XYZ file of C-alpha atoms in Angstrom:
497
model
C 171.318 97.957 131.038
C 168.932 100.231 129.171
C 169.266 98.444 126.328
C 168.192 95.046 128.350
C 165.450 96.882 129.899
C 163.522 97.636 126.258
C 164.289 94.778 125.312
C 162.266 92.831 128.365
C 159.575 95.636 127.705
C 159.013 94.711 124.097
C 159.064 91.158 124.612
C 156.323 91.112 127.055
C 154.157 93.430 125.200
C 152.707 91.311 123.267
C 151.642 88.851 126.036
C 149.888 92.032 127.211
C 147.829 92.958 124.052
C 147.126 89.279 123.968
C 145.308 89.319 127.609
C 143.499 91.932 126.883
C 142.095 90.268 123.426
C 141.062 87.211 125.057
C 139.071 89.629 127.488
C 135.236 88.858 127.274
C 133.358 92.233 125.136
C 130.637 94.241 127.368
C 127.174 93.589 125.547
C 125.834 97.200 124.714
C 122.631 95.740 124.972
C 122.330 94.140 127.471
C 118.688 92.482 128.458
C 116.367 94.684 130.601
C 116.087 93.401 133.751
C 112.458 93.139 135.581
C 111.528 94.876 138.795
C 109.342 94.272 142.052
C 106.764 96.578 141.756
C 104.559 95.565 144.290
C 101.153 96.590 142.883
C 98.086 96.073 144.651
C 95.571 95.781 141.795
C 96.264 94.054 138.518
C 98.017 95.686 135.040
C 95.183 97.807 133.466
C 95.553 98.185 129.477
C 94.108 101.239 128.952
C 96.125 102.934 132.208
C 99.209 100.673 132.271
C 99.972 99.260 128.946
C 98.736 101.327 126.567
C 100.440 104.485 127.045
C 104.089 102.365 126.827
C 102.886 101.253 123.439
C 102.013 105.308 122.525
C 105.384 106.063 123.291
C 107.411 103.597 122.229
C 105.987 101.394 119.194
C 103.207 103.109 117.609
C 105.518 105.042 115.034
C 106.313 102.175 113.762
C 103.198 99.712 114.605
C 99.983 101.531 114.395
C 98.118 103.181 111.239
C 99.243 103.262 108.122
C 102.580 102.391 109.363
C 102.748 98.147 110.526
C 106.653 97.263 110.420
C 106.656 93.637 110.198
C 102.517 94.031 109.228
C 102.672 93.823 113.555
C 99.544 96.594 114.050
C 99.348 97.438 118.015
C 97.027 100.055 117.124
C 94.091 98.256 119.543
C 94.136 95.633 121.820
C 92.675 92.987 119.446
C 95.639 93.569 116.962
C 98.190 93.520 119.338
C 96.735 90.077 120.503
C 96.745 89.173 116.373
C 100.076 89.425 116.106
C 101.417 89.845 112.724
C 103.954 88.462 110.259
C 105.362 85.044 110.586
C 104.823 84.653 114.252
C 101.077 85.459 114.551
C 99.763 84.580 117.689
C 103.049 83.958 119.188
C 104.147 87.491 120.121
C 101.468 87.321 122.837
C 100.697 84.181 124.571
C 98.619 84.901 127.592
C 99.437 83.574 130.767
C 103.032 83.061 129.295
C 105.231 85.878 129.019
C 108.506 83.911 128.664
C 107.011 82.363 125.565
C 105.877 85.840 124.495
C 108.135 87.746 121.397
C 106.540 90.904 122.489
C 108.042 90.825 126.198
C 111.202 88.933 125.024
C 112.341 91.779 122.477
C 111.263 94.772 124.259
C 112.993 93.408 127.098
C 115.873 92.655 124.354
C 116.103 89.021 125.236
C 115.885 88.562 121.477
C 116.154 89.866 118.313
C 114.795 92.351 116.429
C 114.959 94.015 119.734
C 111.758 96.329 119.858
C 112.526 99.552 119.922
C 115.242 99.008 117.552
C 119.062 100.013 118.397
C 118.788 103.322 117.290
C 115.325 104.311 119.573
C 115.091 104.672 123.298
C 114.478 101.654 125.211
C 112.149 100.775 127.179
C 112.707 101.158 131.065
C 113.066 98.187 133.651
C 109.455 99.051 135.025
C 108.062 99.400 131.351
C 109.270 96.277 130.690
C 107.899 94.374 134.014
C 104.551 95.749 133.304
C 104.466 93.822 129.935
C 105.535 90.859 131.536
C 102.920 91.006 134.335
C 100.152 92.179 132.018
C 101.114 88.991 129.692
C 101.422 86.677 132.778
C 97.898 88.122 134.080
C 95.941 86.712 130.637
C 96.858 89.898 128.638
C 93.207 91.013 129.293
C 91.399 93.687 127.508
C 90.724 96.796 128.581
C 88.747 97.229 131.516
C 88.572 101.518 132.088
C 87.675 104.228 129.372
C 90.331 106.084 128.056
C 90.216 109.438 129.009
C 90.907 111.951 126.210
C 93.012 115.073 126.332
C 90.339 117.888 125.624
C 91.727 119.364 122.340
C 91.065 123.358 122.015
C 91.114 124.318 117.943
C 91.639 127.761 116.743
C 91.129 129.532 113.614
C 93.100 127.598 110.793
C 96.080 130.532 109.845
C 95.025 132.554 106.907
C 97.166 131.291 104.012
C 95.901 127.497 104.835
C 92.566 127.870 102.125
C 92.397 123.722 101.378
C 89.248 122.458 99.212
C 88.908 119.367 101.294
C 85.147 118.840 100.700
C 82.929 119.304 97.569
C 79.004 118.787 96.894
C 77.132 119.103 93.775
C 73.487 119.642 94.401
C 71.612 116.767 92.803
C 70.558 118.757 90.364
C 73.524 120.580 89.174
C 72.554 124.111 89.628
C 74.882 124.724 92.837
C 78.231 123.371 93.980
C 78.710 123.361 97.702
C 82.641 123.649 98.858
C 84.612 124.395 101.633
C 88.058 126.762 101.980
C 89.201 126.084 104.855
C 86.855 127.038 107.483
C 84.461 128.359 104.649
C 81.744 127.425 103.204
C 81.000 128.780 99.266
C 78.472 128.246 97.247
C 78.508 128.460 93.224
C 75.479 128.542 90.934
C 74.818 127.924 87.424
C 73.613 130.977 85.945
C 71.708 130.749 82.141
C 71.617 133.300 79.727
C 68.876 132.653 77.129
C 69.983 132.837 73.425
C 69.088 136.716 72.600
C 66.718 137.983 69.325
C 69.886 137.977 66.812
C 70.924 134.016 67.038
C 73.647 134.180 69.785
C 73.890 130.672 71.773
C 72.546 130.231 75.466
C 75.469 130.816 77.833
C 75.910 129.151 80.596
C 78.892 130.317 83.246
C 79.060 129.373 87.213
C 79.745 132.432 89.335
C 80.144 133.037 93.359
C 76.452 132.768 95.147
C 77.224 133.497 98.964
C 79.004 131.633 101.902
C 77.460 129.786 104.449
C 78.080 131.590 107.996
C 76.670 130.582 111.700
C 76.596 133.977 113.036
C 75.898 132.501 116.968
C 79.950 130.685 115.535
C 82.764 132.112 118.468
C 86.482 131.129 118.912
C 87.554 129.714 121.887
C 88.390 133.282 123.427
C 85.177 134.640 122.497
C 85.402 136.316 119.608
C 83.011 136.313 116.858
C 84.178 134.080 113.757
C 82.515 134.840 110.502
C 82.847 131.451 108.859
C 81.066 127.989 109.050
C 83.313 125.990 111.353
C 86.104 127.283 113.644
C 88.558 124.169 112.040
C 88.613 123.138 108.585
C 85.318 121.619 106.703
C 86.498 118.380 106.523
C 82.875 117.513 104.693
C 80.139 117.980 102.970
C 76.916 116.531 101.196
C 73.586 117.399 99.396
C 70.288 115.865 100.807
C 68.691 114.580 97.541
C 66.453 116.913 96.947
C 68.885 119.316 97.221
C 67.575 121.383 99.989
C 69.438 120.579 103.118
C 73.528 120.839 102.881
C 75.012 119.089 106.176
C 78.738 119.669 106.974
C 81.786 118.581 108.772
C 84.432 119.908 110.518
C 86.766 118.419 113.965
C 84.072 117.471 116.604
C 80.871 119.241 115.184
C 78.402 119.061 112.207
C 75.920 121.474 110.912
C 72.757 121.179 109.368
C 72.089 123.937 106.705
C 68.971 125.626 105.245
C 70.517 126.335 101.581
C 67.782 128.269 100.585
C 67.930 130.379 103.417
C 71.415 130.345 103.858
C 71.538 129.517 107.983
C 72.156 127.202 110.062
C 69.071 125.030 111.378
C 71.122 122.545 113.703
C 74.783 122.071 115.113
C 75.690 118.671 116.031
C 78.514 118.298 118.544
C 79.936 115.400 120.712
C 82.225 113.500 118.214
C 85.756 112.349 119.133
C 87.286 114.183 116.602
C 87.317 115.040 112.318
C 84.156 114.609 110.669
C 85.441 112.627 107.556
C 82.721 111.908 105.888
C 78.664 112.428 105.156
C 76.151 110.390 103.160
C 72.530 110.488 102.458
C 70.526 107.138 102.232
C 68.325 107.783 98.848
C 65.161 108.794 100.454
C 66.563 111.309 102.011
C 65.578 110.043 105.931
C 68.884 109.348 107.080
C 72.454 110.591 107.123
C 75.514 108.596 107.885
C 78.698 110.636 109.007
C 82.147 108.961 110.198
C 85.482 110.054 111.690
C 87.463 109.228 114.736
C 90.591 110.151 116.582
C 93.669 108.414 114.424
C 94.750 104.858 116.170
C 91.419 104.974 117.744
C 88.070 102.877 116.817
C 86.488 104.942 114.238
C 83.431 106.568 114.797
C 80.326 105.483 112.968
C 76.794 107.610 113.593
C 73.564 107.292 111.749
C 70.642 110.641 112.283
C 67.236 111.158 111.380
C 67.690 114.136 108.854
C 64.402 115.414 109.854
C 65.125 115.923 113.452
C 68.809 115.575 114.060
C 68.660 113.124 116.584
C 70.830 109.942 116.606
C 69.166 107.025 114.688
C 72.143 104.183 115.800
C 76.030 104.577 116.496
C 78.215 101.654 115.286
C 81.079 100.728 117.965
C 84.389 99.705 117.475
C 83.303 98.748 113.596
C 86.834 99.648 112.565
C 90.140 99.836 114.287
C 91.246 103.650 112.979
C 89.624 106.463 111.225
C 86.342 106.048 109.014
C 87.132 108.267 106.205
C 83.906 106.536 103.845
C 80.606 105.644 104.189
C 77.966 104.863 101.662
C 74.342 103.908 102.176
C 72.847 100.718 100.230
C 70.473 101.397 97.276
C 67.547 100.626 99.596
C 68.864 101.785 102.646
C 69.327 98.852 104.369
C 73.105 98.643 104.127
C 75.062 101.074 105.180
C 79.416 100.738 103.769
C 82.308 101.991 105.481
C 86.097 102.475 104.973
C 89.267 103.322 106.942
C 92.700 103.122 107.935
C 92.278 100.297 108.914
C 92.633 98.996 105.198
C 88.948 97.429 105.880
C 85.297 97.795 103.662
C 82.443 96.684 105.538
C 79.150 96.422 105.114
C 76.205 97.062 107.809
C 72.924 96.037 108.130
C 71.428 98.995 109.520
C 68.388 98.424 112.591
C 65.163 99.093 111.710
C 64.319 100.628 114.974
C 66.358 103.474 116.611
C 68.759 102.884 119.711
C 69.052 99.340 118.398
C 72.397 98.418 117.295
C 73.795 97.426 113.999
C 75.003 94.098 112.330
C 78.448 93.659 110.552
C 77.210 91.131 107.715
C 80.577 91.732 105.610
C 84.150 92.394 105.579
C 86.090 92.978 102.166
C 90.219 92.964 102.971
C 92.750 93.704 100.061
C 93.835 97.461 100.159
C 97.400 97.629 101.540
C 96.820 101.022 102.914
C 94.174 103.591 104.336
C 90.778 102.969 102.523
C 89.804 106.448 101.686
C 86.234 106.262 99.497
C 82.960 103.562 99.111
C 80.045 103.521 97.093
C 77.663 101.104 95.832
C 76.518 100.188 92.185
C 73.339 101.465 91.653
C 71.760 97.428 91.687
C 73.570 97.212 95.142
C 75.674 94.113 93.649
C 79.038 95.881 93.754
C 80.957 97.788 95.916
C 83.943 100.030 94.683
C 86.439 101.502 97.149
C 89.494 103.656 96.727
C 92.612 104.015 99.026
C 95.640 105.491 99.657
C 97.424 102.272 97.952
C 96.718 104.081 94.761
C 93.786 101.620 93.370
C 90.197 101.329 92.632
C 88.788 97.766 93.753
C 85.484 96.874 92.465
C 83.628 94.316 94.740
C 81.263 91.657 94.074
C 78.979 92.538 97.600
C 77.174 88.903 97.512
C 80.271 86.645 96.934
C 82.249 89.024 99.438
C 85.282 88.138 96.838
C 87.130 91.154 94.071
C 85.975 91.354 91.307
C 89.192 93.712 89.500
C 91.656 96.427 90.294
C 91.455 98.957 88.688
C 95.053 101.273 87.668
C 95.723 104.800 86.882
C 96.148 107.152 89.795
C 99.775 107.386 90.607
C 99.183 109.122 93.924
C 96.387 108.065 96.576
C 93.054 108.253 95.704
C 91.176 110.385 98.002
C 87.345 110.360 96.732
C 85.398 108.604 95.265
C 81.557 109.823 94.158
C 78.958 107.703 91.792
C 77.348 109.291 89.507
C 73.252 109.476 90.068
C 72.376 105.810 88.877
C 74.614 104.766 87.051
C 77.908 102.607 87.104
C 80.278 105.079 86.538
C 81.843 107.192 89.200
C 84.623 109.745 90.103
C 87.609 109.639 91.620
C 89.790 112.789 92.536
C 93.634 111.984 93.516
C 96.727 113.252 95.271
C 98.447 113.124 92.029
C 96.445 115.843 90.782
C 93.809 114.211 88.373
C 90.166 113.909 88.089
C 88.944 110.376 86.487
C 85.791 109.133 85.678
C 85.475 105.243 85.416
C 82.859 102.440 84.913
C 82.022 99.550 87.519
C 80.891 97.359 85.173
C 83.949 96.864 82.907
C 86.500 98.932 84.915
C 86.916 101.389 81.838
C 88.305 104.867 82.304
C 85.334 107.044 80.840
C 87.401 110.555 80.463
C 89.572 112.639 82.545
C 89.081 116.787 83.956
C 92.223 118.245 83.816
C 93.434 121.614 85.412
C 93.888 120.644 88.857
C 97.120 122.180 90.193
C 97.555 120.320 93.169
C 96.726 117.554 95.449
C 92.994 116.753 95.088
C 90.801 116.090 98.443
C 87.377 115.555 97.264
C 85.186 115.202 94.254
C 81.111 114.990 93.374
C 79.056 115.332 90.698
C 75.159 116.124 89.648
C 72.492 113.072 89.368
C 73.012 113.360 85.531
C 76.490 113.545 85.515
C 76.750 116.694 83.508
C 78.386 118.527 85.914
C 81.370 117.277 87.904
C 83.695 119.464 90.634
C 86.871 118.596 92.569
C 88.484 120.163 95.922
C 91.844 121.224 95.188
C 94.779 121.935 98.045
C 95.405 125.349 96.347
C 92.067 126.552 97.246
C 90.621 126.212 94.069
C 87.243 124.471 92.896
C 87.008 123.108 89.079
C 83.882 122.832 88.149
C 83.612 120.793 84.573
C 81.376 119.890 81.950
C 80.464 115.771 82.709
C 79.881 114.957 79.099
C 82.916 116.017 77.819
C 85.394 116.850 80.299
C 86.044 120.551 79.576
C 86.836 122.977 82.401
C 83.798 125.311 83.083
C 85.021 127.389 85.915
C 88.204 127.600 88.295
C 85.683 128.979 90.948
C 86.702 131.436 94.213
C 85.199 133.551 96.660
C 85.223 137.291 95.927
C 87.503 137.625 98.510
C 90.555 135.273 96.537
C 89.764 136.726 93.176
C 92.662 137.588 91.935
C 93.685 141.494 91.413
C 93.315 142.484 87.960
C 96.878 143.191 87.200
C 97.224 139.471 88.273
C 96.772 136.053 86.651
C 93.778 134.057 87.104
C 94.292 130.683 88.716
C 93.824 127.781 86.052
């Protein structure tokens, strides 16, 4: 009987397994399903939509980062589209026959978040849809900002993330972290028995606001309480304004003070130019994933001259005033040049006239030829474009930085300029041919920022190790590895190279 028994069990077994196979599989991802929400007012952007696109898809859509070249970084782009579909992933009035609502709703694939991220939540995914089926509007409230409190940078983080030569090449300007150094050329006459003029660059004195207090109150002897994030040299040389995160100051050099602080931007300072007469400086910035932030001032009295809105879609980290001050260029992470044309009245707003597209990352540098025909631009892509400004078309690339290049300076009036690179090399090139001219080596580290004097005799890069090089223009050779008293080395320790 037993025997009988396992005999029926094992015959029937496999009838069992077999049910079981033909059982439909459970979906692990299954399709979001929509929700009544019952709002009474309509899907807001900036309040509604926006932060679900912070959370959830910037890491991979916004920046320097577009999977899929989709960038959701503004409202505009995510309107754009990207990739093959284009203006399909958001069809107004049409959410159905919208990609973005279908795969973050995971009604198809690639399902956005991927797999392996968090999804998005049933009432997430019905505000998409009703924001889509509403006309996908733009936004209609300010964003309000999280007030961001800075302290003073920790001590070991000394970065040389802003350099200025003083047109005339008797004083380098640069910052260590929250510092402010100057360097000047000191000139020892050839003496009575035939020995050669020297010429060596030693410390001068540091720049310090002494009205400058941390958040808590307490006196900070520096320039900024964040990192100098910029610099630059009025062209005569007399005026030094910097940057650092919200705030700029206007410096007497001579008299080593402070004549004006500058507050009210979003965030960094990224970069400072002087128009050639000396009557206007340009500075721009902006809050990452954020329209940039473009300002123009009257050097003379500080005030605002005209502020350029929403001219790029991310950070300005460039800007470069036209030979005749008409023009002003600016670059960013948004991978964009443009050019301005700059009012001629103040309060009155400026005029995009030109867009140059072909860097496939941040744009980090600008500058003009000195015939204002050309533009040249550097990026985080690793090349040097050179730009014909009248046919708006490119003109070359230009190769040899194996790291992103960071800076970008011209040198005086001429067509050759400087770059200074993450890959730890100093270049000078020409415009005109694309030629590299020489290289400055010694830099130890990734390289932030680089200048050099009218002339071009005297060239200096900002260094992450806290260093700043200071070399001969003509021939490359390194005159001085320059720090503050305070860094010097001890004497029973080597000197930084």
């Amino acid at each position: 009987m037993r025997y009988l028994l396992l005999a029926a069990f094992f015959t029937c077994a496999p009838a069992h397994a077999q049910e079981k196979k033909d059982e439909p599989k459970k979906d692990p991802y299954p399709p979001i399903p929509t929700v009544d929400l019952k709002l009474k007012e309509p899907v807001e952007y900036n309040k509604d939509i926006l932060p679900i696109f912070e959370g959830k898809c910037f890491v991979c859509h916004s920046g320097s980062v577009t999977e899929g070249k989709y960038d959701m970084g503004t409202h505009a782009s995510v309107l754009k589209g990207g990739g093959k579909r284009g203006a399909k992933v958001v069809v107004p009035g049409k959410a159905d026959e919208s990609f973005l609502f279908l795969s973050c709703s995971r009604q198809t694939k690639p399902m956005m978040p991927p797999k392996s991220e968090e999804p998005l939540t049933s009432k997430e995914v019905t505000l998409i849809k009703l924001w889509i089926n509403e006309g996908a509007k733009a936004p209609t409230s300010v964003k309000v900002r999280e007030k961001v409190i800075v302290s003073l940078p920790p001590a070991l983080v000394k970065p040389v993330r802003a350099v200025a030569v003083a047109p005339d090449g008797k004083t380098v300007a640069a910052s260590r972290g929250n510092q402010v150094n100057l360097f000047e050329l000191k000139v020892t006459p050839a003496d009575k028995k035939g020995g050669p003029e020297k010429k060596e660059w030693e410390y001068a004195k540091s720049l310090y606001d002494p009205e400058l207090k941390t958040p808590d109150g307490k006196t900070a002897k520096a320039a900024h309480v964040s990192l100098v994030e910029s610099m630059a040299f009025s062209p005569d040389g007399k005026t030094l304004v910097t940057g650092s995160f919200t705030e700029l100051i206007v410096w007497d050099v001579a008299k080593a003070a402070p004549t004006r602080r500058i507050g009210g931007f979003v965030d960094r300072v990224c970069c400072i130019a002087f128009s050639a007469d000396g009557k206007f400086f340009a500075t721009g910035g902006g809050a990452p994933t954020e329209d940039g932030e473009i300002k123009v001032f009257e050097t003379e009295s500080g005030k605002l001259f005209t502020e350029i809105k929403a001219g790029h879609s991310d950070t300005v980290f460039g800007a470069a005033f036209s030979p005749d001050g008409k023009l002003l260029a600016t670059c960013g992470a948004d991978k964009f040049v443009k050019v301005f044309e700059l009012p001629t009245e103040a309060g009155k707003p400026a005029k995009l006239v030109k867009s140059f597209e072909g860097h496939t990352n941040h744009v980090m540098g600008v500058g003009w030829t000195p015939d204002g025909k050309k533009l040249v631009s550097c990026g985080a892509d690793n090349f040097v474009k050179v730009w014909d400004y009248e046919k708006g078309e490119k003109v070359r690339d230009i190769q040899g930085h194996q790291k992103q290049v960071t800076s970008l300076f011209f040198v005086g009036k001429t067509a050759q300029f400087v770059t200074g690179s993450g890959d730890a090399t100093v270049r000078m090139w020409n415009a005109d041919n694309g030629g590299n001219v020489r290289n400055f080596p010694g830099a130890a580290d990734f390289v932030y920022a680089v200048s050099a004097s009218s002339d071009g005799t005297v060239v200096a890069s900002g260094c992450e190790d806290g260093v700043v090089r200071v070399y001969n223009g003509a021939n490359g050779t390194l005159m001085k590895a320059a720090l503050p008293p305070d860094a010097e080395p001890k004497k029973d320790q080597p000197k930084k190279k």
